[in-house]
Coordinates of C-alpha atoms in Angstrom, one line a residue:
Chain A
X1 CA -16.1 17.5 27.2
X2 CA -14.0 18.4 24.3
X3 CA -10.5 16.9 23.2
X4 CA -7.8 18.3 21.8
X5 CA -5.3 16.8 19.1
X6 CA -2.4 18.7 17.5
X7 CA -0.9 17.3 14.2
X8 CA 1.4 18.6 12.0
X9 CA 0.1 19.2 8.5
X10 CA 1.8 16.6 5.7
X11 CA -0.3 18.0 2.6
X12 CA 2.6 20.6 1.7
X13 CA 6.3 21.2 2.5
X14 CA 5.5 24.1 4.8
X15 CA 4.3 21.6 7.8
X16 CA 1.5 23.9 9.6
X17 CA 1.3 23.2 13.7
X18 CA -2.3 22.0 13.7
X19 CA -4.7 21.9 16.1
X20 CA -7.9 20.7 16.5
X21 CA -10.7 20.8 19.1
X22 CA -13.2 18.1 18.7
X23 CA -16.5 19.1 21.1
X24 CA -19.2 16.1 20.4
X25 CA -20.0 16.8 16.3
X26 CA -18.0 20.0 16.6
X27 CA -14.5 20.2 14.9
X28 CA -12.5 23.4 15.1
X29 CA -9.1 23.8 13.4
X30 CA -6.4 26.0 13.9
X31 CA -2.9 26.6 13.2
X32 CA -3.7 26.4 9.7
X33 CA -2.5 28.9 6.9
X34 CA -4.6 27.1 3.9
X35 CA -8.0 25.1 3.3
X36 CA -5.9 22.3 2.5
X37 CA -4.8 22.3 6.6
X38 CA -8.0 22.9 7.6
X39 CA -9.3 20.0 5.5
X40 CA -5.9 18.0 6.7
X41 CA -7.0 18.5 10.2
X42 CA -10.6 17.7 10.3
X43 CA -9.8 14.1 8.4
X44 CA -7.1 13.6 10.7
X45 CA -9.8 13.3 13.3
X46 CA -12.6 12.0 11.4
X47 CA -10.9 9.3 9.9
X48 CA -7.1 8.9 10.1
X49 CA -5.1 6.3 8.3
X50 CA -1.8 5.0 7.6
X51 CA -0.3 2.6 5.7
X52 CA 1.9 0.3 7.8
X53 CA 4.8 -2.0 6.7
X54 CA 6.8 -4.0 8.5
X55 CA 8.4 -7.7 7.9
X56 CA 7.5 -11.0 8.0
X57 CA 9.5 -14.5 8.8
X58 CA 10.1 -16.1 5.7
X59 CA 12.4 -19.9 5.1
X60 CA 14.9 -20.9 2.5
X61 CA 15.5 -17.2 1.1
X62 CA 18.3 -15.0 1.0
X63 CA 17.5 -13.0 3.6
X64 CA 15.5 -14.1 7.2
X65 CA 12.7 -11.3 6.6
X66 CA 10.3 -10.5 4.2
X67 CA 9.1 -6.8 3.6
X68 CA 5.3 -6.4 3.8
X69 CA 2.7 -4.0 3.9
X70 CA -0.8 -3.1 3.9
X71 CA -2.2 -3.4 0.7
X72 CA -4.2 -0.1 1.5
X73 CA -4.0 2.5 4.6
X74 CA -5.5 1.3 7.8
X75 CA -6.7 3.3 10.6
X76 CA -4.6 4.8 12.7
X77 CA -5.4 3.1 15.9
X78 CA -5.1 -0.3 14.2
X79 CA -1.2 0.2 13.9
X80 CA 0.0 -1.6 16.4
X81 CA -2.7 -4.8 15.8
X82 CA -1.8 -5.0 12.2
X83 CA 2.3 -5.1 13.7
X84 CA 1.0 -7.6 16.3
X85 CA -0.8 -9.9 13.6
X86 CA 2.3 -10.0 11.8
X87 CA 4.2 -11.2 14.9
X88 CA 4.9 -15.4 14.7
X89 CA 3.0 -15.2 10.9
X90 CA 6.5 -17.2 8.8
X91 CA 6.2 -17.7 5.4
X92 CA 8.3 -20.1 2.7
X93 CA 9.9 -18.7 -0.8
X94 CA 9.6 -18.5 -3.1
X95 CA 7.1 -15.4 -2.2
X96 CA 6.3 -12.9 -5.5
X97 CA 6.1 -9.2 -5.5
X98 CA 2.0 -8.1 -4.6
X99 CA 1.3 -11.6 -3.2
X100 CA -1.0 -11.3 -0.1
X101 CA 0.9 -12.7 2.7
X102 CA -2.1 -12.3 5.4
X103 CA -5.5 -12.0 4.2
X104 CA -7.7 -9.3 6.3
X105 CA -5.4 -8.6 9.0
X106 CA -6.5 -8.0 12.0
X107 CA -9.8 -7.4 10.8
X108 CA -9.2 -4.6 9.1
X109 CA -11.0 -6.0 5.8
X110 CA -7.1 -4.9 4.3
X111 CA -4.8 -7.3 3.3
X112 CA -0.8 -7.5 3.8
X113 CA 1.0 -8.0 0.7
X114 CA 4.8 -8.9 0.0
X115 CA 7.1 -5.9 -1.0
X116 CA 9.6 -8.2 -3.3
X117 CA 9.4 -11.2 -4.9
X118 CA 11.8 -13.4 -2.5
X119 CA 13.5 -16.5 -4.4
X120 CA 13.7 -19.8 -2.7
X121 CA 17.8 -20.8 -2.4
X122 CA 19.8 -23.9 -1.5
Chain B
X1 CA 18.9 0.9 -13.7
X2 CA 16.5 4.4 -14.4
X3 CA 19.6 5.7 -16.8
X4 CA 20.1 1.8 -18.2
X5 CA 16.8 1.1 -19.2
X6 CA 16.3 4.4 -21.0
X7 CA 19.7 3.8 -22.6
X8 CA 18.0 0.4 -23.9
X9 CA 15.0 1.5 -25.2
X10 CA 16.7 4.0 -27.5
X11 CA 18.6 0.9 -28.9
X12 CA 21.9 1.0 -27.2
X13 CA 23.7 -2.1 -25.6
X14 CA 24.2 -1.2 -22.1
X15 CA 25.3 -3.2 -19.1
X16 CA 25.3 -2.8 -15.3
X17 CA 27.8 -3.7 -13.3
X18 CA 26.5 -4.2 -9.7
X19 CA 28.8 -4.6 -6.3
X20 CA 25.7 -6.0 -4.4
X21 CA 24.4 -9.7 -5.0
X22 CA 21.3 -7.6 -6.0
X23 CA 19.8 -4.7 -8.3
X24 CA 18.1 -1.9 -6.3
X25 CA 20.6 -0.4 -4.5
X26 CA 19.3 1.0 -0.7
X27 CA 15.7 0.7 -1.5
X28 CA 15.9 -2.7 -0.5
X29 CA 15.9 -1.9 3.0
X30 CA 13.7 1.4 3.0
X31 CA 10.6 -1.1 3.4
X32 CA 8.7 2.3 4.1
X33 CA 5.9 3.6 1.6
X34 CA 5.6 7.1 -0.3
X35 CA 8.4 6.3 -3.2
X36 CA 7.4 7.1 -6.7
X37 CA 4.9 9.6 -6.4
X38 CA 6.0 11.8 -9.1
X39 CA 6.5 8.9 -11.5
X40 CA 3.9 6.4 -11.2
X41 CA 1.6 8.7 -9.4
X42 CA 1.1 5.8 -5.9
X43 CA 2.8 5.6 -2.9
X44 CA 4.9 2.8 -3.1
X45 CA 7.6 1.2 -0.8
X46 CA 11.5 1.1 -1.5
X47 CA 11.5 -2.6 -3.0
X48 CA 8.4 -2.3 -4.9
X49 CA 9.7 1.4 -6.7
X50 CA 12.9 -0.9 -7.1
X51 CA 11.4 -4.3 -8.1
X52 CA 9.2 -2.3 -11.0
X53 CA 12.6 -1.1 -12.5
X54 CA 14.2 -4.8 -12.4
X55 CA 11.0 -6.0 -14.5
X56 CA 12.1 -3.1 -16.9
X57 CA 15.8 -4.2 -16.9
X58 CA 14.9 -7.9 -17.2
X59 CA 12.6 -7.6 -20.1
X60 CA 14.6 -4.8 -22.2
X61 CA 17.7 -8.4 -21.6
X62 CA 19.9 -5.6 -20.4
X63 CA 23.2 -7.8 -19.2
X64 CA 23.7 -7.2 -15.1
X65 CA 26.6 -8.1 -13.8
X66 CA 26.5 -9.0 -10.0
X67 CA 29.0 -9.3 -7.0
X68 CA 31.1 -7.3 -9.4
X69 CA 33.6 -5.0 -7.8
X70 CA 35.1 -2.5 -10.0
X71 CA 39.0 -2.7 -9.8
X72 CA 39.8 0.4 -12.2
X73 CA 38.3 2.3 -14.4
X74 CA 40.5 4.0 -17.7
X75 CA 38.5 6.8 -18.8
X76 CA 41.2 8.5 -20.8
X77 CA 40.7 7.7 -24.4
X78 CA 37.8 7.5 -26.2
X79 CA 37.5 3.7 -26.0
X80 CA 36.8 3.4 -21.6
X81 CA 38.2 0.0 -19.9
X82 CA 36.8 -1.0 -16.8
X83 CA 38.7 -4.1 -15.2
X84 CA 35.9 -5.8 -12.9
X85 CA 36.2 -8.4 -10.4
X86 CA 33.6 -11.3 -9.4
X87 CA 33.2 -14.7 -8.6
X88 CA 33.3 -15.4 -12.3
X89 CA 37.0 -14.1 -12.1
X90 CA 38.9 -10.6 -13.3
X91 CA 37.0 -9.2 -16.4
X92 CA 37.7 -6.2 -18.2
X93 CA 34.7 -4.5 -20.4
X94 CA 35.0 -1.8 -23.1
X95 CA 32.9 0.9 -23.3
X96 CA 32.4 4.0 -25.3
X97 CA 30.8 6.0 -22.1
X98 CA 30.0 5.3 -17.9
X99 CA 27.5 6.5 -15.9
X100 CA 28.3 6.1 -12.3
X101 CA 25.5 6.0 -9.7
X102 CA 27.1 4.7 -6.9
X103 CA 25.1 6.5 -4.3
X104 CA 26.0 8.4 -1.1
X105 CA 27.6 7.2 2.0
X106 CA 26.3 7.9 6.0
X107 CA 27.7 10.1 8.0
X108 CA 29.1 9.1 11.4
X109 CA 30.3 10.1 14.7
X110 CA 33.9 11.0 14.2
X111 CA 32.9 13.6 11.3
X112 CA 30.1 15.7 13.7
X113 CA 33.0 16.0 16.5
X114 CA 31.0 13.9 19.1
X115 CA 33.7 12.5 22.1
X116 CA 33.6 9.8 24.3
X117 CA 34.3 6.5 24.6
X118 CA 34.0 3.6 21.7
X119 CA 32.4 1.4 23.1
X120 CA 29.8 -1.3 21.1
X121 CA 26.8 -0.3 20.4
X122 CA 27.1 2.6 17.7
X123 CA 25.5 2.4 14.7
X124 CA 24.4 4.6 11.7
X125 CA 20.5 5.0 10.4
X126 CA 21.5 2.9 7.5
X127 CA 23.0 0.5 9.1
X128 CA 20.0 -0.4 12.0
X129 CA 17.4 0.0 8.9
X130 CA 19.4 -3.0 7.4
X131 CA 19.6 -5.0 10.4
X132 CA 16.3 -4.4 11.5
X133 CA 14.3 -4.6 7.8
X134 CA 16.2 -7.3 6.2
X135 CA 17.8 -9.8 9.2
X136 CA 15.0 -8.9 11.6
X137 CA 17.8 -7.8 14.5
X138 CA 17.1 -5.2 16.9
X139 CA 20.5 -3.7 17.8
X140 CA 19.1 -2.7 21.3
X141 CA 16.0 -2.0 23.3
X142 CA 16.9 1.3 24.8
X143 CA 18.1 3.3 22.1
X144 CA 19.3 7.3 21.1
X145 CA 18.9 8.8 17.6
X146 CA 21.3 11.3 16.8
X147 CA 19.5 13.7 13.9
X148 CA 16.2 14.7 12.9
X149 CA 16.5 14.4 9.1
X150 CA 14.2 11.7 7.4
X151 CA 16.1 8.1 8.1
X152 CA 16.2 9.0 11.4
X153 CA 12.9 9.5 11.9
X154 CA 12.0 6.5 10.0
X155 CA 14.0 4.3 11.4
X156 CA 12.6 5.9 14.5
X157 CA 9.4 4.4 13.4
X158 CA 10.4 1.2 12.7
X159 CA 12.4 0.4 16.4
X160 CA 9.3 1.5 18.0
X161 CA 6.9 -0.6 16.1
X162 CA 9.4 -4.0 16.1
X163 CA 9.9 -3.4 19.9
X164 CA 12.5 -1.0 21.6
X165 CA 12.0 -0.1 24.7
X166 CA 12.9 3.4 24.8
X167 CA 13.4 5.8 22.1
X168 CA 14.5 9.3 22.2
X169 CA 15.3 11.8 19.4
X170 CA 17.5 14.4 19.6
X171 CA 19.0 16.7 16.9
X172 CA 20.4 20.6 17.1
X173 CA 17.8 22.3 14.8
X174 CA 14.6 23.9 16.7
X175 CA 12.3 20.7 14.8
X176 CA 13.2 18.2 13.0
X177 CA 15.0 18.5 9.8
X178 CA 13.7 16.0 7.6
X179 CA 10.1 16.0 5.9
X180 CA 7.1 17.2 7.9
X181 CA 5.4 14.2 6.7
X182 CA 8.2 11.7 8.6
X183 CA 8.0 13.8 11.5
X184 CA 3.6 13.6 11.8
X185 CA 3.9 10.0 10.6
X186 CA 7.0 8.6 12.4
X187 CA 7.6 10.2 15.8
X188 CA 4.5 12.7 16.3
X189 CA 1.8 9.5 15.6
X190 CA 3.6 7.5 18.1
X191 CA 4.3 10.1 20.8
X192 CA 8.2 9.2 20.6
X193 CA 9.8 11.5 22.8
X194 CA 12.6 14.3 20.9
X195 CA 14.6 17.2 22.2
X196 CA 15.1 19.5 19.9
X197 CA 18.4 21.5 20.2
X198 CA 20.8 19.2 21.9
X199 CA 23.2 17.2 20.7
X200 CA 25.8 14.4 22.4
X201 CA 28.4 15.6 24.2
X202 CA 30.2 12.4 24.5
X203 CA 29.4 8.7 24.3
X204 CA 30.1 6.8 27.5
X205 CA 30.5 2.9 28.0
X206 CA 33.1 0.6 27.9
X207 CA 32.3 -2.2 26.4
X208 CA 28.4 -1.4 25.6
X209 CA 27.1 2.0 25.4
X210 CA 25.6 2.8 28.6
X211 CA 24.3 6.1 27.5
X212 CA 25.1 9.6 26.5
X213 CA 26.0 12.7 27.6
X214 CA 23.8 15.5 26.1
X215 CA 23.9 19.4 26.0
X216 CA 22.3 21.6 25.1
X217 CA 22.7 24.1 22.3
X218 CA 21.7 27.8 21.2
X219 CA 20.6 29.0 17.8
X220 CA 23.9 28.8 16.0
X221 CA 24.3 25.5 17.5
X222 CA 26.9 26.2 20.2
X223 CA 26.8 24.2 23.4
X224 CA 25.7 25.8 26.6
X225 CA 28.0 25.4 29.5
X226 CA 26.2 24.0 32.8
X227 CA 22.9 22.2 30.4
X228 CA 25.3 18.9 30.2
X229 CA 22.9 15.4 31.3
X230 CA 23.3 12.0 31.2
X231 CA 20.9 10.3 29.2
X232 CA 21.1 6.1 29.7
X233 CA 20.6 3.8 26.9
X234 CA 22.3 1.3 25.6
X235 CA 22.8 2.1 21.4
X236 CA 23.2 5.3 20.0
X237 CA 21.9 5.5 16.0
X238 CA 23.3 8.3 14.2
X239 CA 21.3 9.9 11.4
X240 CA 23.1 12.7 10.6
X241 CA 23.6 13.0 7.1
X242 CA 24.4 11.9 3.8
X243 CA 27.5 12.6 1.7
X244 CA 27.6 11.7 -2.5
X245 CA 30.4 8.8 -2.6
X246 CA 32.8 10.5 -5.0
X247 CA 36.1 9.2 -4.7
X248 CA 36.0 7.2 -7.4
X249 CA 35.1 10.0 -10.0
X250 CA 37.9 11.9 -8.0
X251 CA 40.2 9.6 -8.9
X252 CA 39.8 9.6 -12.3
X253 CA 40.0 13.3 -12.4
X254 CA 36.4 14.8 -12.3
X255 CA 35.9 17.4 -10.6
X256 CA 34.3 17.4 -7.1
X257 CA 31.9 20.3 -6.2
X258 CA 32.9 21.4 -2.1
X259 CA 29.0 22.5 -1.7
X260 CA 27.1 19.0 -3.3
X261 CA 30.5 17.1 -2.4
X262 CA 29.5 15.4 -5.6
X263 CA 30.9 15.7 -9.1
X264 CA 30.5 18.9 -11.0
X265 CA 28.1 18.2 -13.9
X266 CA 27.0 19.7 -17.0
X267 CA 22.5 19.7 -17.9
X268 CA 23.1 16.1 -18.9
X269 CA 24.8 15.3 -15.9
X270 CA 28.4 14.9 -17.3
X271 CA 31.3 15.2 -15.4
X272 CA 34.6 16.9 -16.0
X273 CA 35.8 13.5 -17.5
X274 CA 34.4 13.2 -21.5
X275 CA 32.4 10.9 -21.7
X276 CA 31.9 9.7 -18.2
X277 CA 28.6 10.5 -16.6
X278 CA 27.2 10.6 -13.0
X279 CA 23.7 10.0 -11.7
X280 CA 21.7 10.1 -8.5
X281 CA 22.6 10.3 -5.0
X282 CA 26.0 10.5 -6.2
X283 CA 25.7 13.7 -7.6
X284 CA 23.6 15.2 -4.8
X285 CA 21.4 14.2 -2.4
X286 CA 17.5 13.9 -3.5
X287 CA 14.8 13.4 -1.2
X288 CA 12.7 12.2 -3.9
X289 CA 13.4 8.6 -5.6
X290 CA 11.5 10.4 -8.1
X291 CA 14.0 13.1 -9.2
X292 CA 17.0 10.8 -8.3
X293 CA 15.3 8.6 -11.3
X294 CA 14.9 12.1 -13.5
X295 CA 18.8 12.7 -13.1
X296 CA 19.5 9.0 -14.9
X297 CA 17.0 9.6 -17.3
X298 CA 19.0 13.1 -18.1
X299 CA 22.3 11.4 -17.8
X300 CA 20.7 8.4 -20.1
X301 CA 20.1 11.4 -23.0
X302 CA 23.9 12.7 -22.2
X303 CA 25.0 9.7 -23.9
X304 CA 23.1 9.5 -26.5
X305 CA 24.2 13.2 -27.3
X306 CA 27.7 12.2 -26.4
X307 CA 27.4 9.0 -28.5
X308 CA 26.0 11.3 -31.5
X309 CA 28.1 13.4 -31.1
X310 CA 25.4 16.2 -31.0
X311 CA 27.0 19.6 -31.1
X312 CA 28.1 22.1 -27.9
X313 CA 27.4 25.2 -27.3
X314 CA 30.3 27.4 -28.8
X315 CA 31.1 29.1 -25.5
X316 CA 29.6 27.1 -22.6
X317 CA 27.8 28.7 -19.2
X318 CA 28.7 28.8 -15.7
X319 CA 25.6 27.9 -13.4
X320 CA 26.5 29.8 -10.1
X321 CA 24.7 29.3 -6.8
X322 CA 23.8 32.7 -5.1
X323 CA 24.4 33.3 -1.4
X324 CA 20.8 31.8 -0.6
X325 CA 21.9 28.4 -1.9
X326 CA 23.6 25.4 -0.2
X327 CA 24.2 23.9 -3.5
X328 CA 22.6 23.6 -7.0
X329 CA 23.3 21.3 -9.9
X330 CA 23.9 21.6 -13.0
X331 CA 27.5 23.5 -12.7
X332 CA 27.6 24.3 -16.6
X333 CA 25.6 24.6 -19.8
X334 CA 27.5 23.0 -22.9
X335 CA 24.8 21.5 -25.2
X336 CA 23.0 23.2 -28.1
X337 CA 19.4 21.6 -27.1
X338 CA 15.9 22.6 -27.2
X339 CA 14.6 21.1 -23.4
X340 CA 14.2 23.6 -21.1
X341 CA 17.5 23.1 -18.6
X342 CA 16.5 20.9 -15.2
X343 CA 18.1 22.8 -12.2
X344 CA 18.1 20.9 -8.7
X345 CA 18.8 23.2 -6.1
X346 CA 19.0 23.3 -1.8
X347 CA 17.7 26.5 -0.2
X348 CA 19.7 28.1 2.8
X349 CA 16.6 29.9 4.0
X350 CA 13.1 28.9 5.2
X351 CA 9.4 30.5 4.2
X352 CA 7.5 32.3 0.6
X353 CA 10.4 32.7 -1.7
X354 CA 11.2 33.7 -5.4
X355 CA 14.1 31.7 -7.1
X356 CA 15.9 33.5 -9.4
X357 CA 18.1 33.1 -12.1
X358 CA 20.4 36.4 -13.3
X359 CA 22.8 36.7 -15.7
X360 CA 26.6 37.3 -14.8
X361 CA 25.9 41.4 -14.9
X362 CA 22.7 40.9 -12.3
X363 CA 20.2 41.3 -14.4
X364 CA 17.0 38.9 -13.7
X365 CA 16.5 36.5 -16.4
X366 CA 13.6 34.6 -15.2
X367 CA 11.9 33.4 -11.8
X368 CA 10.2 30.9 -10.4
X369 CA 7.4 32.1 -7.2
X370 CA 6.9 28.9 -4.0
X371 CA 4.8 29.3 -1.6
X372 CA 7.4 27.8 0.8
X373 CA 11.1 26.7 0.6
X374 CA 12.9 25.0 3.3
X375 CA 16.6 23.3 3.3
X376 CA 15.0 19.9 3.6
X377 CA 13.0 20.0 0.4
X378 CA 15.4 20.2 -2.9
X379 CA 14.0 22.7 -5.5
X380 CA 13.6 21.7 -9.0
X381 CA 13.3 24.3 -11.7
X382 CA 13.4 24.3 -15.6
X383 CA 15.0 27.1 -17.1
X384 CA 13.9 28.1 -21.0
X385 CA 16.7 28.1 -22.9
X386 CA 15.5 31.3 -24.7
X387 CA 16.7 33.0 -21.8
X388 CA 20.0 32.1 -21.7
X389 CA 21.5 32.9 -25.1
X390 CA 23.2 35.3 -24.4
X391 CA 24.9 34.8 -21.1
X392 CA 28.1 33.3 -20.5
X393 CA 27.2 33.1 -17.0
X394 CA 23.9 32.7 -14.7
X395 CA 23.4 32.7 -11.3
X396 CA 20.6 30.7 -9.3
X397 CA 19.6 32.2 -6.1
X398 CA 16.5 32.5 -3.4
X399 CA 14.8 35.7 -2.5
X400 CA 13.0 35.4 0.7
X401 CA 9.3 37.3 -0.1

């Protein structure tokens, strides 16, 4: 049983149509015009990851959300629990700029850290 | 606040004069990562590339003057007035030189000829990135995008994750015009559905959006009689480009390039106005925060020249675009300087390219090889000033390979 992904290639402007066949330890690219794709496509499936940002309640600041994101890339398939995590999690300003807002989200062993420092007002 | 700070560290007294209740300009809602490559060499996200430049601005005590709105602006003489007003009251600074950087504005519906009704429920990219990012309103849960540059697809992104509904993309082009790397990471990662080649017809709803009629379109973008659908939803987002916001530098005389739709600039990003310089977005549109920040720091060493009064070039040079460019900054050479001249330019065509720069007689001066242009990604070149000694007029153009 092989499965069959298609990505497009970020690593240069061109955007190559990859795709990539993945038969038990078996990965074959193609679509690719450089090493760089073929590298691209076989991490892609190996071990894909994305940084994810999103916001966050937050009380007594100027605005009703605060920016966060991952303090490192997570894998891909853990987008949507790191965006459900966040869900309900309300924090008070004043908040600073790097300040981990949820530690180990979701089990990711990454933390979520605050975009801007958010002063508390009125 | 690039252009201010670098002003400050050379010793000047600079202040910023700031409409918002807050410095950073749009990158307080563009909570996305992958700003500041270039310069600090990490991917970082819109308010942290933003918050690292207020640190700068706070330390270097560089005076910032918020909630200002800026009344009028004499540029005439060589002493500037700018009458400001804020909650403090009507103020009017002097200044020996300006550097605007007042950005770009959205497009919207009524400049891309799209009928129908006008009902609620319209919005641009900007616009839902703000409501969504900083209030933490979803403007609807069934919802079109109109445009398949980068904020589209990003904001794309974002509905999906904070929980529309339905999304679906549409835009004229054959794929999506923005950055491969929005399109893998925003719509393809998520399966969000896209059409490419259509556009909307007309909007219908009367009070609401109730959805859209779309058509389809051919190569040159025409519509195709008979390929006419409903599509329902209930908000249409429109991503469909940005334009430099240069009325203000019109009305004090500079002239406006019909290509950029910005001001025409010198190397050091001077307008036609002495004196008064112009700076990011404004200018043209960058895709990079990274080279927006380079054309501050550029217009930042303008005015120290200008301040010096370093010496022009005897006979200054006319920077043309060639046929294969949408548009291309700088417009003219006037400064005796030894820094290779910074060229941003927009290529019509798509693939392995040369760029080339020619004097006024056709004869190549120098050129640059890429391994792939496209109209989405903004060219940067430095020319050697060597090169140009001679000429009293170059022209910048792409050779397809």
């Amino acid at each position: 049983m092989s499965e069959v992904y298609e990505f497009l290639c970020i690593r240069c402007p061109k955007g190559c149509r990859l795709r990539v066949v993945v038969d038990g330890d078996d990965i074959a690219v193609t679509g690719y015009e450089c090493l760089e794709g073929k590298k691209y496509g076989e991490e892609e499936v190996r071990n894909p990851k994305r940084m994810v940002t999103s916001t966050v309640r937050i009380l007594g600041a100027k605005y009703p959300r605060l920016p966060v994101r991952t303090a490192e890339p997570v894998p891909k398939d853990r987008i949507l629990d790191v965006i459900a995590a966040l869900r309900g999690v309300v924090v008070r300003a004043p908040v600073r700029r790097g300040q981990v807002i949820v530690e180990n989200v979701a089990g990711t062993g990454v933390d979520v850290i605050a975009e801007r420092d958010m002063e508390a007002v009125g | 606040m690039a252009a201010a700070v670098r002003l400050a560290e050379k010793g000047y007294d600079v202040a910023i004069i700031e409409r918002k209740e807050e410095l950073g300009g749009i990158l307080d809602q563009c909570i996305h990562d992958g700003f500041g490559t270039k310069i600090f060499g990490t991917a970082l996200s819109g308010p942290e590339f933003a918050g690292s430049f207020m640190e700068r601005v706070e330390k270097l005590g560089i005076s910032v003057r918020l909630n200002a709105y800026v009344k009028s602006v004499d540029a005439g003489g060589g002493i500037k007035k700018i009458t400001t007003v804020s909650p403090e009251g009507v103020d009017v600074i002097k200044t020996k030189s300006i550097i605007y950087a007042i950005g770009c504005r959205e497009r919207h519906q009524f400049e891309i000829k799209m009928g129908g009704t006008r009902p609620a429920g319209v919005y641009t990219a900007g616009m839902v990135q703000r409501l969504v990012n900083l209030y933490g309103i979803l403007p609807g849960r069934n919802i079109l995008i109109v445009g398949g540059g980068d904020v589209g697809m990003i904001v794309a992104r974002h509905l999906h994750l904070e929980g529309a509904e339905s999304i679906m993309v549409v835009f004229p082009e054959e794929f999506f015009a923005g950055l491969p790397r929005n399109a893998q990471q925003c719509i393809l990662d998520f399966g969000i559905p896209y059409r490419p080649r259509t556009i909307v017809k007309e909007i219908v709803g009367r009070e609401r959006v109730e959805g859209a009629v779309l058509v389809r379109v051919d190569e040159r973008w025409n519509p195709i009689p008979g390929t006419e659908e409903f599509y329902p939803c209930d908000t249409v987002v429109l991503s469909v480009g940005l334009i430099p916001y240069a009325k203000k530098l019109a009305d004090l005389g500079a002239e406006i390039d019909p290509r950029t739709r910005g001001p025409a600039v010198n190397e050091f990003f001077e307008t036609t106005v002495s004196g008064v310089f112009a700076a990011g977005n404004l200018v043209q549109i960058f895709d990079y925060v990274d080279d927006a920040v380079e054309s501050a720091y550029l217009a930042a060493e303008g005015v120290e020249k200008f301040l010096r009064g370093d010496a022009k070039l005897e006979k200054r040079i006319i920077v043309k675009a060639g046929e294969n460019v949408r548009s291309l900054t700088p417009h003219r050479i006037e400064w005796e300087d030894e820094k290779p001249v910074v060229a941003f330019l927009r290529p019509a065509l798509e693939g392995r390219a040369w760029i080339t720069v020619s004097d006024g007689d056709g004869q190549l001066l120098k050129k640059f090889f890429r391994q792939y242009v496209r109209p989405s990604t903004l060219e940067r070149v430095e020319i050697p000033r060597e090169i140009l000694q001679d000429a009293d007029e170059v022209v910048i153009d792409v050779r397809g390979l």
